[in-house]
PDB file of C-alpha atoms in Angstrom:
ATOM      1  CA  MET A   3     -22.827 -12.063   4.934  1.00 59.00           C
ATOM      2  CA  ALA A   4     -24.953  -9.285   3.468  1.00 85.00           C
ATOM      3  CA  ILE A   5     -22.124  -6.745   3.251  1.00 93.00           C
ATOM      4  CA  THR A   6     -22.766  -3.621   1.201  1.00 96.00           C
ATOM      5  CA  LEU A   7     -20.296  -0.926   0.170  1.00 97.00           C
ATOM      6  CA  ARG A   8     -21.326   2.630  -0.598  1.00 95.00           C
ATOM      7  CA  LYS A   9     -20.236   6.233  -0.751  1.00 94.00           C
ATOM      8  CA  LEU A  10     -20.838   8.159   2.478  1.00 91.00           C
ATOM      9  CA  THR A  11     -22.812  11.362   2.044  1.00 87.00           C
ATOM     10  CA  GLU A  12     -24.912  11.840   5.184  1.00 87.00           C
ATOM     11  CA  PHE A  13     -23.830  13.713   8.323  1.00 85.00           C
ATOM     12  CA  SER A  14     -24.646  10.711  10.500  1.00 86.00           C
ATOM     13  CA  GLU A  15     -22.434   8.466   8.354  1.00 87.00           C
ATOM     14  CA  ILE A  16     -19.461  10.811   8.706  1.00 84.00           C
ATOM     15  CA  GLU A  17     -19.975  10.747  12.481  1.00 83.00           C
ATOM     16  CA  GLN A  18     -19.867   6.937  12.381  1.00 86.00           C
ATOM     17  CA  LEU A  19     -16.596   7.109  10.486  1.00 83.00           C
ATOM     18  CA  GLU A  20     -14.922   8.920  13.386  1.00 81.00           C
ATOM     19  CA  GLU A  21     -16.237   6.243  15.763  1.00 84.00           C
ATOM     20  CA  MET A  22     -14.933   3.501  13.465  1.00 86.00           C
ATOM     21  CA  GLU A  23     -11.434   4.995  13.463  1.00 83.00           C
ATOM     22  CA  GLY A  24     -11.412   4.813  17.254  1.00 80.00           C
ATOM     23  CA  LYS A  25     -12.535   1.178  17.262  1.00 84.00           C
ATOM     24  CA  ILE A  26      -9.960   0.044  14.700  1.00 84.00           C
ATOM     25  CA  TRP A  27      -7.017   2.149  15.882  1.00 76.00           C
ATOM     26  CA  ASP A  28      -6.402   4.483  18.794  1.00 70.00           C
ATOM     27  CA  PRO A  29      -9.432   6.691  19.662  1.00 69.00           C
ATOM     28  CA  SER A  30      -7.071   9.609  20.309  1.00 69.00           C
ATOM     29  CA  SER A  31      -5.878   9.513  16.681  1.00 67.00           C
ATOM     30  CA  ALA A  32      -9.335   9.682  15.087  1.00 74.00           C
ATOM     31  CA  ILE A  33      -9.863  12.696  12.847  1.00 77.00           C
ATOM     32  CA  PRO A  34     -12.738  14.831  14.193  1.00 78.00           C
ATOM     33  CA  HIS A  35     -15.893  14.581  12.098  1.00 77.00           C
ATOM     34  CA  HIS A  36     -15.993  18.342  11.510  1.00 80.00           C
ATOM     35  CA  MET A  37     -12.758  17.938   9.528  1.00 84.00           C
ATOM     36  CA  THR A  38     -13.975  14.939   7.542  1.00 83.00           C
ATOM     37  CA  LEU A  39     -17.229  16.778   6.817  1.00 82.00           C
ATOM     38  CA  THR A  40     -15.232  19.665   5.399  1.00 85.00           C
ATOM     39  CA  MET A  41     -13.120  17.303   3.281  1.00 84.00           C
ATOM     40  CA  GLN A  42     -16.244  15.573   2.022  1.00 81.00           C
ATOM     41  CA  LYS A  43     -17.772  18.877   0.906  1.00 81.00           C
ATOM     42  CA  PHE A  44     -14.669  19.941  -1.005  1.00 85.00           C
ATOM     43  CA  GLY A  45     -13.506  16.949  -3.012  1.00 85.00           C
ATOM     44  CA  GLY A  46     -12.919  14.234  -0.438  1.00 88.00           C
ATOM     45  CA  LEU A  47     -14.194  10.713  -1.027  1.00 93.00           C
ATOM     46  CA  PHE A  48     -15.487   8.609   1.869  1.00 93.00           C
ATOM     47  CA  LEU A  49     -16.664   5.023   1.527  1.00 96.00           C
ATOM     48  CA  GLY A  50     -18.244   2.716   4.070  1.00 95.00           C
ATOM     49  CA  ALA A  51     -18.838  -1.015   4.421  1.00 96.00           C
ATOM     50  CA  PHE A  52     -22.022  -2.079   6.194  1.00 95.00           C
ATOM     51  CA  ASP A  53     -23.313  -5.312   7.668  1.00 94.00           C
ATOM     52  CA  ASP A  54     -27.001  -4.588   7.410  1.00 89.00           C
ATOM     53  CA  GLU A  55     -26.919  -0.971   8.695  1.00 87.00           C
ATOM     54  CA  GLU A  56     -23.891  -1.315  10.979  1.00 91.00           C
ATOM     55  CA  MET A  57     -20.690   0.241   9.643  1.00 94.00           C
ATOM     56  CA  ILE A  58     -17.924  -2.359   9.794  1.00 95.00           C
ATOM     57  CA  GLY A  59     -15.248  -0.718   7.636  1.00 94.00           C
ATOM     58  CA  PHE A  60     -14.345   2.487   5.855  1.00 93.00           C
ATOM     59  CA  LEU A  61     -11.972   4.136   3.414  1.00 94.00           C
ATOM     60  CA  TYR A  62     -11.347   7.852   3.297  1.00 89.00           C
ATOM     61  CA  SER A  63      -9.395  10.010   0.906  1.00 94.00           C
ATOM     62  CA  PHE A  64      -8.927  13.668   0.118  1.00 93.00           C
ATOM     63  CA  PRO A  65      -7.715  15.831  -2.790  1.00 94.00           C
ATOM     64  CA  GLY A  66      -3.977  16.187  -3.359  1.00 94.00           C
ATOM     65  CA  PHE A  67      -1.831  18.307  -5.667  1.00 92.00           C
ATOM     66  CA  THR A  68       1.737  17.333  -6.561  1.00 92.00           C
ATOM     67  CA  ASN A  69       4.024  18.791  -9.226  1.00 89.00           C
ATOM     68  CA  GLY A  70       1.147  20.593 -10.901  1.00 90.00           C
ATOM     69  CA  GLU A  71      -1.059  17.484 -10.978  1.00 91.00           C
ATOM     70  CA  SER A  72      -4.226  16.863  -8.994  1.00 93.00           C
ATOM     71  CA  HIS A  73      -4.860  13.395  -7.595  1.00 95.00           C
ATOM     72  CA  LEU A  74      -6.786  11.670  -4.825  1.00 96.00           C
ATOM     73  CA  CYS A  75      -4.851  10.884  -1.629  1.00 97.00           C
ATOM     74  CA  SER A  76      -6.125   7.634  -0.115  1.00 96.00           C
ATOM     75  CA  HIS A  77      -5.283   7.966   3.555  1.00 90.00           C
ATOM     76  CA  MET A  78      -6.896   5.229   5.625  1.00 89.00           C
ATOM     77  CA  LEU A  79      -8.630   1.893   5.034  1.00 92.00           C
ATOM     78  CA  GLY A  80      -9.813  -0.309   7.887  1.00 91.00           C
ATOM     79  CA  PHE A  81     -12.253  -3.020   8.961  1.00 94.00           C
ATOM     80  CA  LEU A  82     -13.333  -4.393  12.317  1.00 94.00           C
ATOM     81  CA  PRO A  83     -11.220  -7.488  13.176  1.00 92.00           C
ATOM     82  CA  GLU A  84     -13.982 -10.023  12.553  1.00 94.00           C
ATOM     83  CA  TYR A  85     -14.447  -8.765   8.981  1.00 94.00           C
ATOM     84  CA  ARG A  86     -10.803  -8.872   7.877  1.00 91.00           C
ATOM     85  CA  LYS A  87      -9.206 -11.367   5.443  1.00 88.00           C
ATOM     86  CA  GLN A  88     -12.452 -11.757   3.503  1.00 91.00           C
ATOM     87  CA  GLY A  89     -11.536  -9.777   0.379  1.00 92.00           C
ATOM     88  CA  LEU A  90     -13.470  -6.689   1.470  1.00 94.00           C
ATOM     89  CA  GLY A  91     -10.427  -4.420   1.223  1.00 93.00           C
ATOM     90  CA  VAL A  92      -9.905  -5.050  -2.473  1.00 95.00           C
ATOM     91  CA  GLN A  93     -13.655  -4.611  -3.108  1.00 96.00           C
ATOM     92  CA  MET A  94     -13.492  -1.260  -1.342  1.00 97.00           C
ATOM     93  CA  LYS A  95     -10.550  -0.177  -3.495  1.00 98.00           C
ATOM     94  CA  TRP A  96     -12.392  -1.058  -6.727  1.00 98.00           C
ATOM     95  CA  LEU A  97     -15.336   1.031  -5.543  1.00 98.00           C
ATOM     96  CA  GLN A  98     -12.917   3.856  -4.757  1.00 98.00           C
ATOM     97  CA  LYS A  99     -11.558   3.588  -8.304  1.00 98.00           C
ATOM     98  CA  GLU A 100     -15.027   3.931  -9.852  1.00 97.00           C
ATOM     99  CA  GLU A 101     -16.068   6.824  -7.618  1.00 96.00           C
ATOM    100  CA  ALA A 102     -12.749   8.631  -8.133  1.00 96.00           C
ATOM    101  CA  ALA A 103     -13.011   8.301 -11.913  1.00 96.00           C
ATOM    102  CA  ALA A 104     -16.565   9.640 -11.810  1.00 95.00           C
ATOM    103  CA  ALA A 105     -15.269  12.640  -9.849  1.00 93.00           C
ATOM    104  CA  GLY A 106     -12.634  13.350 -12.512  1.00 93.00           C
ATOM    105  CA  TYR A 107      -9.536  11.834 -10.906  1.00 94.00           C
ATOM    106  CA  SER A 108      -7.103   9.779 -12.985  1.00 95.00           C
ATOM    107  CA  LYS A 109      -4.669   8.879 -10.213  1.00 97.00           C
ATOM    108  CA  ILE A 110      -4.954   7.782  -6.571  1.00 98.00           C
ATOM    109  CA  THR A 111      -1.948   7.728  -4.250  1.00 98.00           C
ATOM    110  CA  TRP A 112      -1.258   6.277  -0.825  1.00 97.00           C
ATOM    111  CA  THR A 113       1.652   5.046   1.283  1.00 97.00           C
ATOM    112  CA  TYR A 114       2.535   1.761   2.963  1.00 96.00           C
ATOM    113  CA  ASP A 115       5.507   0.129   4.643  1.00 97.00           C
ATOM    114  CA  PRO A 116       7.359  -1.901   1.967  1.00 98.00           C
ATOM    115  CA  LEU A 117       8.270  -4.522   4.578  1.00 97.00           C
ATOM    116  CA  GLU A 118       4.570  -5.208   5.304  1.00 96.00           C
ATOM    117  CA  THR A 119       4.138  -7.541   2.364  1.00 95.00           C
ATOM    118  CA  VAL A 120       0.425  -8.298   2.760  1.00 93.00           C
ATOM    119  CA  ASN A 121      -0.145  -4.680   1.793  1.00 94.00           C
ATOM    120  CA  GLY A 122       2.337  -5.030  -1.046  1.00 96.00           C
ATOM    121  CA  VAL A 123       0.447  -7.966  -2.562  1.00 95.00           C
ATOM    122  CA  LEU A 124      -2.815  -6.018  -2.394  1.00 95.00           C
ATOM    123  CA  ASN A 125      -1.488  -2.689  -3.635  1.00 97.00           C
ATOM    124  CA  ILE A 126       0.736  -3.907  -6.468  1.00 97.00           C
ATOM    125  CA  ALA A 127      -0.091  -7.490  -7.446  1.00 95.00           C
ATOM    126  CA  LYS A 128      -3.884  -7.323  -7.056  1.00 95.00           C
ATOM    127  CA  LEU A 129      -4.701  -3.659  -7.722  1.00 97.00           C
ATOM    128  CA  GLY A 130      -1.969  -2.834 -10.226  1.00 97.00           C
ATOM    129  CA  GLY A 131      -0.377   0.082  -8.405  1.00 98.00           C
ATOM    130  CA  ILE A 132       3.228   0.995  -9.146  1.00 98.00           C
ATOM    131  CA  VAL A 133       5.964   2.410  -6.917  1.00 98.00           C
ATOM    132  CA  ARG A 134       8.865   4.647  -7.919  1.00 98.00           C
ATOM    133  CA  THR A 135       9.219   6.803  -4.777  1.00 98.00           C
ATOM    134  CA  TYR A 136      10.697   5.871  -1.392  1.00 98.00           C
ATOM    135  CA  LEU A 137       9.862   8.102   1.594  1.00 98.00           C
ATOM    136  CA  PRO A 138      12.337   7.635   4.486  1.00 96.00           C
ATOM    137  CA  ASN A 139      10.870   8.029   7.985  1.00 94.00           C
ATOM    138  CA  CYS A 140       7.685   9.380   6.439  1.00 90.00           C
ATOM    139  CA  TYR A 141       5.730   9.806   9.707  1.00 87.00           C
ATOM    140  CA  GLY A 142       8.581  10.135  12.183  1.00 88.00           C
ATOM    141  CA  GLN A 143       8.696   7.818  15.191  1.00 83.00           C
ATOM    142  CA  LEU A 144       5.360   6.116  15.932  1.00 78.00           C
ATOM    143  CA  ASP A 145       4.780   4.238  19.176  1.00 71.00           C
ATOM    144  CA  ASP A 146       2.378   1.524  18.062  1.00 69.00           C
ATOM    145  CA  ASP A 147       2.852  -2.215  17.701  1.00 67.00           C
ATOM    146  CA  PHE A 148       3.468  -2.137  13.949  1.00 71.00           C
ATOM    147  CA  ASN A 149       5.901   0.792  13.880  1.00 77.00           C
ATOM    148  CA  ARG A 150       7.625   0.960  17.250  1.00 81.00           C
ATOM    149  CA  GLY A 151      11.413   0.950  17.203  1.00 80.00           C
ATOM    150  CA  LEU A 152      12.020   1.588  13.485  1.00 93.00           C
ATOM    151  CA  PRO A 153      11.936   4.532  11.074  1.00 93.00           C
ATOM    152  CA  THR A 154       8.536   4.769   9.383  1.00 95.00           C
ATOM    153  CA  ASP A 155       9.835   4.347   5.826  1.00 96.00           C
ATOM    154  CA  ARG A 156       7.091   4.171   3.212  1.00 98.00           C
ATOM    155  CA  PHE A 157       6.442   3.428  -0.451  1.00 98.00           C
ATOM    156  CA  LEU A 158       4.343   5.957  -2.339  1.00 98.00           C
ATOM    157  CA  VAL A 159       1.871   3.933  -4.413  1.00 98.00           C
ATOM    158  CA  GLU A 160       0.609   5.468  -7.647  1.00 98.00           C
ATOM    159  CA  TRP A 161      -2.625   3.947  -8.910  1.00 98.00           C
ATOM    160  CA  LEU A 162      -3.257   5.061 -12.492  1.00 97.00           C
ATOM    161  CA  ILE A 163      -6.909   4.080 -12.505  1.00 97.00           C
ATOM    162  CA  GLY A 164      -7.469   4.617 -16.220  1.00 95.00           C
ATOM    163  CA  SER A 165      -4.511   2.482 -17.289  1.00 97.00           C
ATOM    164  CA  ASN A 166      -4.704  -0.813 -19.113  1.00 96.00           C
ATOM    165  CA  ARG A 167      -2.601  -2.332 -16.322  1.00 96.00           C
ATOM    166  CA  VAL A 168      -5.273  -1.584 -13.717  1.00 97.00           C
ATOM    167  CA  GLU A 169      -8.178  -2.550 -15.957  1.00 96.00           C
ATOM    168  CA  LEU A 170      -6.642  -5.957 -16.639  1.00 95.00           C
ATOM    169  CA  ARG A 171      -6.263  -6.636 -12.934  1.00 95.00           C
ATOM    170  CA  GLN A 172      -9.835  -5.632 -12.214  1.00 95.00           C
ATOM    171  CA  SER A 173     -11.078  -7.938 -14.958  1.00 94.00           C
ATOM    172  CA  GLY A 174      -8.846 -10.790 -13.801  1.00 90.00           C
ATOM    173  CA  LYS A 175      -7.177 -11.015 -17.227  1.00 88.00           C
ATOM    174  CA  SER A 176      -3.645  -9.902 -16.326  1.00 85.00           C
ATOM    175  CA  SER A 177      -0.836 -12.347 -17.028  1.00 79.00           C
ATOM    176  CA  THR A 178       2.321 -12.961 -15.003  1.00 77.00           C
ATOM    177  CA  PRO A 179       5.596 -12.834 -16.968  1.00 76.00           C
ATOM    178  CA  SER A 180       8.533 -15.126 -16.244  1.00 78.00           C
ATOM    179  CA  PHE A 181      11.000 -13.888 -13.644  1.00 85.00           C
ATOM    180  CA  ASN A 182      13.409 -16.832 -13.826  1.00 81.00           C
ATOM    181  CA  GLN A 183      16.316 -14.841 -15.274  1.00 87.00           C
ATOM    182  CA  ALA A 184      15.976 -11.801 -12.992  1.00 95.00           C
ATOM    183  CA  PRO A 185      18.810 -11.470 -10.435  1.00 97.00           C
ATOM    184  CA  ASP A 186      18.275 -10.877  -6.728  1.00 97.00           C
ATOM    185  CA  LEU A 187      19.564  -7.579  -5.351  1.00 98.00           C
ATOM    186  CA  LEU A 188      19.962  -8.968  -1.841  1.00 98.00           C
ATOM    187  CA  ARG A 189      21.468 -12.178  -0.523  1.00 97.00           C
ATOM    188  CA  LEU A 190      19.939 -13.625   2.640  1.00 97.00           C
ATOM    189  CA  GLU A 191      20.058 -16.694   4.819  1.00 97.00           C
ATOM    190  CA  LEU A 192      17.546 -18.376   7.122  1.00 95.00           C
ATOM    191  CA  LYS A 193      18.451 -18.715  10.805  1.00 94.00           C
ATOM    192  CA  ASP A 194      15.894 -20.341  13.103  1.00 90.00           C
ATOM    193  CA  GLY A 195      13.249 -19.723  10.460  1.00 90.00           C
ATOM    194  CA  ILE A 196      13.962 -15.980  10.265  1.00 95.00           C
ATOM    195  CA  PRO A 197      15.465 -14.469   7.074  1.00 97.00           C
ATOM    196  CA  HIS A 198      18.633 -12.446   7.725  1.00 98.00           C
ATOM    197  CA  PRO A 199      19.942  -9.992   5.103  1.00 98.00           C
ATOM    198  CA  ILE A 200      23.608 -10.646   4.316  1.00 97.00           C
ATOM    199  CA  GLU A 201      24.723  -8.609   1.301  1.00 97.00           C
ATOM    200  CA  ILE A 202      23.274  -6.145  -1.217  1.00 98.00           C
ATOM    201  CA  ASP A 203      24.101  -5.564  -4.888  1.00 97.00           C
ATOM    202  CA  MET A 204      24.045  -1.932  -6.005  1.00 97.00           C
ATOM    203  CA  SER A 205      25.485  -2.575  -9.476  1.00 97.00           C
ATOM    204  CA  CYS A 206      22.749  -4.449 -11.390  1.00 97.00           C
ATOM    205  CA  GLU A 207      21.655  -2.952 -14.703  1.00 96.00           C
ATOM    206  CA  GLU A 208      19.388  -5.731 -16.019  1.00 96.00           C
ATOM    207  CA  PRO A 209      15.927  -4.599 -17.227  1.00 95.00           C
ATOM    208  CA  MET A 210      14.285  -6.635 -14.449  1.00 96.00           C
ATOM    209  CA  VAL A 211      15.597  -7.303 -10.921  1.00 97.00           C
ATOM    210  CA  LEU A 212      14.159  -8.847  -7.754  1.00 98.00           C
ATOM    211  CA  LEU A 213      14.412  -7.597  -4.185  1.00 98.00           C
ATOM    212  CA  PRO A 214      13.550 -10.207  -1.507  1.00 98.00           C
ATOM    213  CA  VAL A 215      12.104  -9.109   1.844  1.00 98.00           C
ATOM    214  CA  PRO A 216      10.691 -11.114   4.795  1.00 98.00           C
ATOM    215  CA  ALA A 217       7.221 -12.524   4.211  1.00 97.00           C
ATOM    216  CA  PHE A 218       6.331 -11.901   7.876  1.00 96.00           C
ATOM    217  CA  PHE A 219       8.206  -8.820   9.053  1.00 96.00           C
ATOM    218  CA  GLN A 220       6.416  -8.590  12.388  1.00 94.00           C
ATOM    219  CA  ASP A 221       7.773 -12.079  13.200  1.00 95.00           C
ATOM    220  CA  VAL A 222      11.284 -10.796  12.459  1.00 96.00           C
ATOM    221  CA  LYS A 223      10.732  -7.841  14.794  1.00 95.00           C
ATOM    222  CA  ARG A 224       9.510 -10.073  17.605  1.00 94.00           C
ATOM    223  CA  ALA A 225      12.474 -12.416  17.133  1.00 95.00           C
ATOM    224  CA  ASP A 226      15.285  -9.859  16.854  1.00 95.00           C
ATOM    225  CA  MET A 227      14.920  -6.094  16.470  1.00 95.00           C
ATOM    226  CA  SER A 228      18.544  -5.777  15.346  1.00 96.00           C
ATOM    227  CA  VAL A 229      17.786  -8.008  12.352  1.00 97.00           C
ATOM    228  CA  ALA A 230      14.620  -6.001  11.639  1.00 96.00           C
ATOM    229  CA  SER A 231      16.679  -2.795  11.726  1.00 97.00           C
ATOM    230  CA  LEU A 232      19.137  -4.302   9.270  1.00 98.00           C
ATOM    231  CA  TRP A 233      16.304  -5.171   6.908  1.00 98.00           C
ATOM    232  CA  ARG A 234      15.065  -1.579   7.083  1.00 98.00           C
ATOM    233  CA  GLU A 235      18.548  -0.189   6.458  1.00 98.00           C
ATOM    234  CA  MET A 236      19.460  -2.465   3.540  1.00 98.00           C
ATOM    235  CA  THR A 237      16.123  -2.276   1.729  1.00 98.00           C
ATOM    236  CA  SER A 238      16.028   1.501   2.138  1.00 98.00           C
ATOM    237  CA  GLU A 239      19.436   1.757   0.472  1.00 98.00           C
ATOM    238  CA  LEU A 240      18.464  -0.570  -2.371  1.00 98.00           C
ATOM    239  CA  PHE A 241      15.054   0.889  -3.178  1.00 98.00           C
ATOM    240  CA  THR A 242      16.384   4.455  -3.061  1.00 98.00           C
ATOM    241  CA  ALA A 243      19.302   3.635  -5.358  1.00 98.00           C
ATOM    242  CA  TYR A 244      17.312   1.653  -7.930  1.00 98.00           C
ATOM    243  CA  PHE A 245      14.471   4.176  -8.069  1.00 98.00           C
ATOM    244  CA  ALA A 246      17.148   6.792  -8.813  1.00 98.00           C
ATOM    245  CA  LYS A 247      18.297   4.574 -11.708  1.00 98.00           C
ATOM    246  CA  GLY A 248      14.780   4.601 -13.154  1.00 98.00           C
ATOM    247  CA  TYR A 249      13.453   1.276 -11.905  1.00 98.00           C
ATOM    248  CA  VAL A 250       9.767   0.890 -10.965  1.00 98.00           C
ATOM    249  CA  VAL A 251       8.166  -1.701  -8.662  1.00 98.00           C
ATOM    250  CA  THR A 252       5.662  -3.549 -10.851  1.00 97.00           C
ATOM    251  CA  ASN A 253       4.855  -6.828  -9.114  1.00 96.00           C
ATOM    252  CA  VAL A 254       5.143  -8.908  -5.947  1.00 96.00           C
ATOM    253  CA  LEU A 255       6.020 -12.616  -5.844  1.00 94.00           C
ATOM    254  CA  ARG A 256       4.982 -14.551  -2.754  1.00 92.00           C
ATOM    255  CA  GLY A 257       7.077 -17.296  -1.191  1.00 90.00           C
ATOM    256  CA  GLN A 258       7.066 -19.181   2.097  1.00 90.00           C
ATOM    257  CA  SER A 259       9.623 -17.171   4.065  1.00 94.00           C
ATOM    258  CA  THR A 260      10.284 -14.302   1.664  1.00 96.00           C
ATOM    259  CA  VAL A 261       8.419 -12.104  -0.761  1.00 97.00           C
ATOM    260  CA  ARG A 262      10.154 -10.676  -3.830  1.00 97.00           C
ATOM    261  CA  TYR A 263       9.478  -7.245  -5.237  1.00 98.00           C
ATOM    262  CA  VAL A 264       9.847  -7.046  -9.020  1.00 97.00           C
ATOM    263  CA  LEU A 265      11.566  -3.888 -10.268  1.00 97.00           C
ATOM    264  CA  GLU A 266      11.566  -3.100 -13.983  1.00 96.00           C
ATOM    265  CA  LYS A 267      13.449  -0.494 -15.981  1.00 96.00           C
ATOM    266  CA  GLN A 268      11.342   0.305 -19.020  1.00 93.00           C
ATOM    267  CA  PRO A 269       9.210   3.226 -20.263  1.00 94.00           C
ATOM    268  CA  LEU A 270       6.223   3.949 -18.053  1.00 94.00           C
ATOM    269  CA  THR A 271       3.955   3.723 -21.098  1.00 94.00           C
ATOM    270  CA  ASP A 272       4.995   0.088 -21.500  1.00 93.00           C
ATOM    271  CA  ILE A 273       4.391  -0.671 -17.815  1.00 94.00           C
ATOM    272  CA  LEU A 274       0.958   0.941 -17.709  1.00 94.00           C
ATOM    273  CA  GLY A 275      -0.364   0.434 -21.220  1.00 87.00           C
ATOM    274  CA  ALA A 276      -3.075   2.876 -22.329  1.00 58.00           C
ATOM    275  CA  SER A 277      -3.668   5.403 -19.567  1.00 53.00           C
ATOM    276  CA  SER A 278      -5.533   8.603 -18.945  1.00 47.00           C
ATOM    277  CA  SER A 279      -2.418   9.970 -17.199  1.00 50.00           C
ATOM    278  CA  LEU A 280       1.204   8.880 -17.432  1.00 51.00           C
ATOM    279  CA  SER A 281       2.819  11.660 -15.424  1.00 51.00           C
TER     280      SER A 281
END
């Protein structure tokens, strides 16, 4: 495929972005192009993916300001169904990194559901983002297939784009440390192929701990919403407590039925390496 990625600057391209939102999600939720045009003029960053001249994906972000620090808020990334699972999402994020750095940003933030582990692998393992903030019921109740019936809890990803951690992942030179001695914070059991959470451990103080979650959370929801609700409740309690202790999510380990989040308690400078911003 002759797919090209580029920054969107023309009025007609911003109009296409609104149309793309409607195709990928619900047309009623698409942000009107007059708003995206205004964002684009005043610090927003909009990227598009094109098959020849047809837009097939997009990423849009806007300026944010938190605790006296400016950063880029990455709000939405999407591709038409036939173009998914081809590595285009990670390519789009690397382009976002370069364009954001050129615009003077040192950090990009976004949210995702910690139980949607495909996003976790991309955001943390592949891109080098870190997580130290848990946002309970971030968007309130949403009535779509991915969110219906559960609180919309979210991780806040921090992507320190000038850090050594991120640069190593972009270059493909990052190494994976051993996690053999790290304890699990949650005990689970498999029933009919579905992982059920049984017991949590709130007392660990080791420098590295692991938190297992279902590898395919939507399958859990389809099988038993009460089990899905228990996963939300237990993981919310664990992540909130261990972030309060100073732990940071630094990696994601994939397995067949579960995925393990790696949480480390060490100085942020050691986690990130050299960085343009460590706040």
